[in-house]
Amino acid sequence: MSGRLVVVGGDAAGMSAASQARRMDRDLEIVAFERSGYGSYSACGEPYYVAGIVDSIERLVARTPERFAHMGIDLRTRHEVEAIDLDRRLVRVADLEGGSRFEMPWDQLMVSTGAHPLRPASIAGIDLPGVLALRTLEDAVTLRAMTEHEAERVVVVGAGYIGLEMAEALAGRGAHVTIVTLGPHVLEKTLDPEMGRIVDDAVRDAGVELLTDTTVDRIVGDVKATGVAAGDALVPADLVFLGLGTAPDVALAEAAGIPLGVTGAIAVDDRQRTRVEGVWSAGDCAETVHRVNGQAVNIHLGTIANKTGRIAGTNIGGGDARFPGVLGTAIVKVFDLEVACTGLNTAQSAASGFDPVVGIAKGRAGASYWPDAAGMVVSVIADRVTGRVLGGQVVGGEGTGKRIDALATAIWKEATLDDLAWADLAYAPPFTGVWDLINIASRNAADP
Amino acid sequence: MSGRLVVVGGDAAGMSAASQARRMDRDLEIVAFERSGYGSYSACGEPYYVAGIVDSIERLVARTPERFAHMGIDLRTRHEVEAIDLDRRLVRVADLEGGSRFEMPWDQLMVSTGAHPLRPASIAGIDLPGVLALRTLEDAVTLRAMTEHEAERVVVVGAGYIGLEMAEALAGRGAHVTIVTLGPHVLEKTLDPEMGRIVDDAVRDAGVELLTDTTVDRIVGDVKATGVAAGDALVPADLVFLGLGTAPDVALAEAAGIPLGVTGAIAVDDRQRTRVEGVWSAGDCAETVHRVNGQAVNIHLGTIANKTGRIAGTNIGGGDARFPGVLGTAIVKVFDLEVACTGLNTAQSAASGFDPVVGIAKGRAGASYWPDAAGMVVSVIADRVTGRVLGGQVVGGEGTGKRIDALATAIWKEATLDDLAWADLAYAPPFTGVWDLINIASRNAADP
């Protein structure tokens, strides 16, 4: 149909959509507005820039505005869309550098406003200087600068993916790190307790103080944060990092009247269409469907943002693509461990109406006689009645985490425990025992 | 039904069957005869004993006769079954140590005679001393002893799994190694040419001489092998290692009148029953079914031996288990590379009546900005008409090989390219790009 596509938010989902729409339709005019100074960046890489593993912030930019210009995509950074007008089919934009404001009409609109870190107002002192979170590359630059100067003692609040990655990054920078989490173990939203506790041990073994089951009551300090009141303790801190999760950035959409779904994110169909004609959404701000329980979910992962963005772009460009949903598959490096999960955990399975049974297999990523094989633990969660595999988790040493993909693929194809107990998985002594731990965990779940 | 089970061949399949039959039936009498000095050993570990990575040969023994005795299983090593009498339902056994011969009646018989390395009589000089292959632990001991003394120049004939593992083992022992293979690249029976040539380069980079498309005309030497006439060259050798593949050991079964199948291995149904009542077979000597083309195959892998052995044992013990077939999934470490495959390769797909299309994705096991991420290449083979995934291959650096299991699981569940192009696989910067190479290879195959 061509005309003009306006993209609101120029990161993973937005620029995936723009790029794919361009591939589909050479005549479409594409303008993308990004509030921060960088578009198309890897938010997932930010902890590694803070850690110093990635040397320059520019390396986290997948494509520069110049490269997009070469593709015929007008990406304008430091431009904030302040309002979406559905009646007049335009956006109102502030040029944060130049200071001007203007309107830009669209024929199709892509809302890819992402998600922002939670800063619960219920925690007193949360707006003090020195209480930081991570969203944009600029945030990463600020955090890295602090690690080079003032941040000797750090409290990380929350023990999700970002909290753990930042704890490792900051500890690697020489800071004394304390993690405070309300959960009974780290990664409590994704891992079952038995798996989570293995990660707890690794975090503590790495010299990080970990306070589980602990509420952050307030952040103390006069002109800046100097400590965290957590449970009975007052933990001193030069820097407080908030890893309390993220919420979809839907203020613009909501103000415009673009309907949200049950999760609070923007409601979309499997073509990434919102309920407003010509308006699309994808990425962290949009809902998607969990393939295991069929429920609407809003999971903030780069994989989902890129995939849903690409689906939107195909459809914007006149094609017909449908997004098949997600499993929430994720992986995180936590010091010497690789931690991965897919599908539903046991609690989520029960909450979804399944009768979950769990099989666990502990072993090594190598034959029994293979020297120095990494340890690993695999869990498989299934429905007791049907045997359908609902979820799985892997915790292990180097080279083990991506083995989750076999479980993800199994769940993607609605495999049963019987499928996985006998699945023909690869074996040689440097890699696994002759019965893969996925085979064994599945057998254990089938015959607990 | 109890009575007595006699097991002919006490390695992976035989002892898996014995152990599982014992779990199922406490009253069954179980006697296993093993010709070599060790039962229940890891043949797959032998190259690593030769390499010196595994220090003692005993470490390759999964369970000793004493441990089997403790389970009520009478494993007799150095006992060769010389004949199976189906009419009188007994075996004739030679005690290779004591020198006596005796008969042992059975109510059920497990034929798990394995496979032996090929020694084609068409190659003159193949029976010279110094021309060795690898089957039993004793063979591994002999080979390791030779590497410590006389074997400075080694020719490996054949470039399959064992040939490559032994080339690496012997090179690691300081030998100058030449591989001679008739194939156009290494692993020619499993890998597609584009993938195989990557492995060729790694082999050569490791200092091994690799002669592809080269016939071994004869092995030269008077009292022992001193060289190999290969194509135009005479390659000097203190040791010639035969890695020309293996053939099922069916002489006993054939002599007894137990029917073989089209592959030349023992015909069995999915319960591992031969066509003779009360006689079972599993492991390298038995046929199985390839799940992709439904054809009878005879693939010699430890995984298949253990799984089919366990199925046989369940059924021998009065249970009801059915073997679901194989994909031929395999993995091998080749110097710094991990090489894995599953399902059919392109040539096998075409020979099976499919119209194969191949997608290849080259990248890294890490985000573009992740320092020192291992390189890896993934190929996905599918049927052009239906999109069904038929096979896949992975060649890459450390930690990449077991990613084949996602492809194996996909094929196990009859996934299509569209399934895999969007499958929710795990992503974080230390592990992969945001689009997994499996996603990309599948997309490339779908849209070549």
Tab-separated table of N, CA and C in Angstrom, chain A residues 256-304:
chain	number	residue	atom	x	y	z
A	256	ALA	N	-3.587	7.710	23.599
A	256	ALA	CA	-4.148	7.846	22.254
A	256	ALA	C	-5.428	7.045	22.080
A	257	GLY	N	-5.657	6.094	22.980
A	257	GLY	CA	-6.837	5.256	22.844
A	257	GLY	C	-6.593	3.946	22.129
A	258	ILE	N	-5.336	3.536	22.044
A	258	ILE	CA	-5.034	2.216	21.483
A	258	ILE	C	-5.275	1.189	22.598
A	259	PRO	N	-6.154	0.247	22.381
A	259	PRO	CA	-6.557	-0.648	23.479
A	259	PRO	C	-5.411	-1.517	24.000
A	260	LEU	N	-5.399	-1.655	25.323
A	260	LEU	CA	-4.468	-2.567	25.975
A	260	LEU	C	-5.167	-3.903	26.197
A	261	GLY	N	-4.364	-4.941	26.459
A	261	GLY	CA	-4.922	-6.259	26.761
A	261	GLY	C	-4.914	-6.538	28.252
A	262	VAL	N	-5.205	-7.767	28.603
A	262	VAL	CA	-5.326	-8.150	30.019
A	262	VAL	C	-4.011	-8.008	30.774
A	263	THR	N	-2.917	-8.085	30.082
A	263	THR	CA	-1.625	-7.987	30.763
A	263	THR	C	-1.226	-6.538	31.019
A	264	GLY	N	-1.958	-5.597	30.449
A	264	GLY	CA	-1.578	-4.198	30.549
A	264	GLY	C	-0.714	-3.743	29.390
A	265	ALA	N	-0.307	-4.671	28.562
A	265	ALA	CA	0.438	-4.304	27.350
A	265	ALA	C	-0.556	-4.116	26.201
A	266	ILE	N	-0.046	-3.623	25.088
A	266	ILE	CA	-0.915	-3.331	23.948
A	266	ILE	C	-1.448	-4.638	23.360
A	267	ALA	N	-2.755	-4.683	23.162
A	267	ALA	CA	-3.377	-5.879	22.594
A	267	ALA	C	-3.087	-5.941	21.101
A	268	VAL	N	-2.609	-7.081	20.656
A	268	VAL	CA	-2.365	-7.281	19.228
A	268	VAL	C	-2.861	-8.670	18.828
A	269	ASP	N	-3.146	-8.843	17.546
A	269	ASP	CA	-3.455	-10.186	17.052
A	269	ASP	C	-2.161	-10.837	16.560
A	270	ASP	N	-2.275	-11.994	15.967
A	270	ASP	CA	-1.043	-12.712	15.615
A	270	ASP	C	-0.356	-12.118	14.389
A	271	ARG	N	-0.980	-11.098	13.774
A	271	ARG	CA	-0.271	-10.335	12.733
A	271	ARG	C	0.367	-9.074	13.298
A	272	GLN	N	0.300	-8.901	14.605
A	272	GLN	CA	0.811	-7.719	15.326
A	272	GLN	C	-0.037	-6.473	15.054
A	273	ARG	N	-1.288	-6.665	14.650
A	273	ARG	CA	-2.215	-5.549	14.482
A	273	ARG	C	-2.805	-5.168	15.833
A	274	THR	N	-2.787	-3.892	16.167
A	274	THR	CA	-3.570	-3.455	17.320
A	274	THR	C	-5.030	-3.424	16.890
A	275	ARG	N	-5.884	-3.001	17.798
A	275	ARG	CA	-7.311	-2.961	17.443
A	275	ARG	C	-7.666	-1.705	16.665
A	276	VAL	N	-6.651	-0.906	16.323
A	276	VAL	CA	-6.875	0.292	15.511
A	276	VAL	C	-6.299	0.043	14.108
A	277	GLU	N	-7.123	0.234	13.125
A	277	GLU	CA	-6.731	0.004	11.731
A	277	GLU	C	-5.442	0.763	11.379
A	278	GLY	N	-4.485	0.072	10.836
A	278	GLY	CA	-3.243	0.726	10.406
A	278	GLY	C	-2.240	0.946	11.522
A	279	VAL	N	-2.564	0.539	12.718
A	279	VAL	CA	-1.643	0.714	13.845
A	279	VAL	C	-1.168	-0.656	14.315
A	280	TRP	N	0.133	-0.798	14.370
A	280	TRP	CA	0.771	-2.064	14.692
A	280	TRP	C	1.561	-1.923	15.979
A	281	SER	N	1.824	-3.042	16.626
A	281	SER	CA	2.700	-2.976	17.785
A	281	SER	C	3.456	-4.294	17.914
A	282	ALA	N	4.642	-4.198	18.507
A	282	ALA	CA	5.484	-5.381	18.687
A	282	ALA	C	6.523	-5.062	19.755
A	283	GLY	N	7.164	-6.115	20.242
A	283	GLY	CA	8.218	-5.927	21.238
A	283	GLY	C	7.664	-5.846	22.650
A	284	ASP	N	8.471	-5.274	23.539
A	284	ASP	CA	8.165	-5.290	24.973
A	284	ASP	C	6.830	-4.648	25.318
A	285	CYS	N	6.348	-3.722	24.482
A	285	CYS	CA	5.110	-3.017	24.828
A	285	CYS	C	3.861	-3.769	24.385
A	286	ALA	N	4.036	-4.868	23.668
A	286	ALA	CA	2.898	-5.579	23.089
A	286	ALA	C	2.698	-6.937	23.756
A	287	GLU	N	1.466	-7.340	23.794
A	287	GLU	CA	1.179	-8.686	24.286
A	287	GLU	C	1.577	-9.736	23.258
A	288	THR	N	1.747	-10.923	23.742
A	288	THR	CA	1.866	-12.056	22.835
A	288	THR	C	1.196	-13.239	23.523
A	289	VAL	N	1.236	-14.393	22.885
A	289	VAL	CA	0.531	-15.558	23.419
A	289	VAL	C	1.542	-16.621	23.818
A	290	HIS	N	1.353	-17.157	25.012
A	290	HIS	CA	2.205	-18.265	25.457
A	290	HIS	C	1.665	-19.549	24.843
A	291	ARG	N	2.531	-20.254	24.155
A	291	ARG	CA	2.070	-21.445	23.435
A	291	ARG	C	1.640	-22.571	24.346
A	292	VAL	N	2.126	-22.602	25.581
A	292	VAL	CA	1.795	-23.751	26.427
A	292	VAL	C	0.393	-23.627	27.021
A	293	ASN	N	0.078	-22.464	27.559
A	293	ASN	CA	-1.248	-22.328	28.176
A	293	ASN	C	-2.197	-21.458	27.352
A	294	GLY	N	-1.731	-20.955	26.233
A	294	GLY	CA	-2.594	-20.158	25.376
A	294	GLY	C	-2.941	-18.787	25.923
A	295	GLN	N	-2.341	-18.423	27.045
A	295	GLN	CA	-2.682	-17.146	27.666
A	295	GLN	C	-1.897	-15.987	27.052
A	296	ALA	N	-2.518	-14.819	27.125
A	296	ALA	CA	-1.813	-13.592	26.758
A	296	ALA	C	-0.718	-13.342	27.786
A	297	VAL	N	0.453	-13.006	27.300
A	297	VAL	CA	1.579	-12.712	28.190
A	297	VAL	C	2.306	-11.488	27.655
A	298	ASN	N	3.122	-10.918	28.481
A	298	ASN	CA	3.929	-9.762	28.077
A	298	ASN	C	5.319	-9.995	28.672
A	299	ILE	N	6.152	-10.629	27.864
A	299	ILE	CA	7.492	-11.026	28.300
A	299	ILE	C	8.509	-10.171	27.563
A	300	HIS	N	9.423	-9.608	28.304
A	300	HIS	CA	10.355	-8.640	27.722
A	300	HIS	C	11.690	-9.300	27.405
A	301	LEU	N	11.796	-9.788	26.196
A	301	LEU	CA	13.019	-10.455	25.753
A	301	LEU	C	13.350	-9.985	24.340
A	302	GLY	N	14.638	-9.879	24.072
A	302	GLY	CA	15.081	-9.419	22.762
A	302	GLY	C	14.633	-10.319	21.630
A	303	THR	N	14.606	-11.626	21.892
A	303	THR	CA	14.158	-12.567	20.863
A	303	THR	C	12.737	-12.252	20.422
A	304	ILE	N	11.875	-12.028	21.392
A	304	ILE	CA	10.462	-11.786	21.077
A	304	ILE	C	10.310	-10.454	20.360
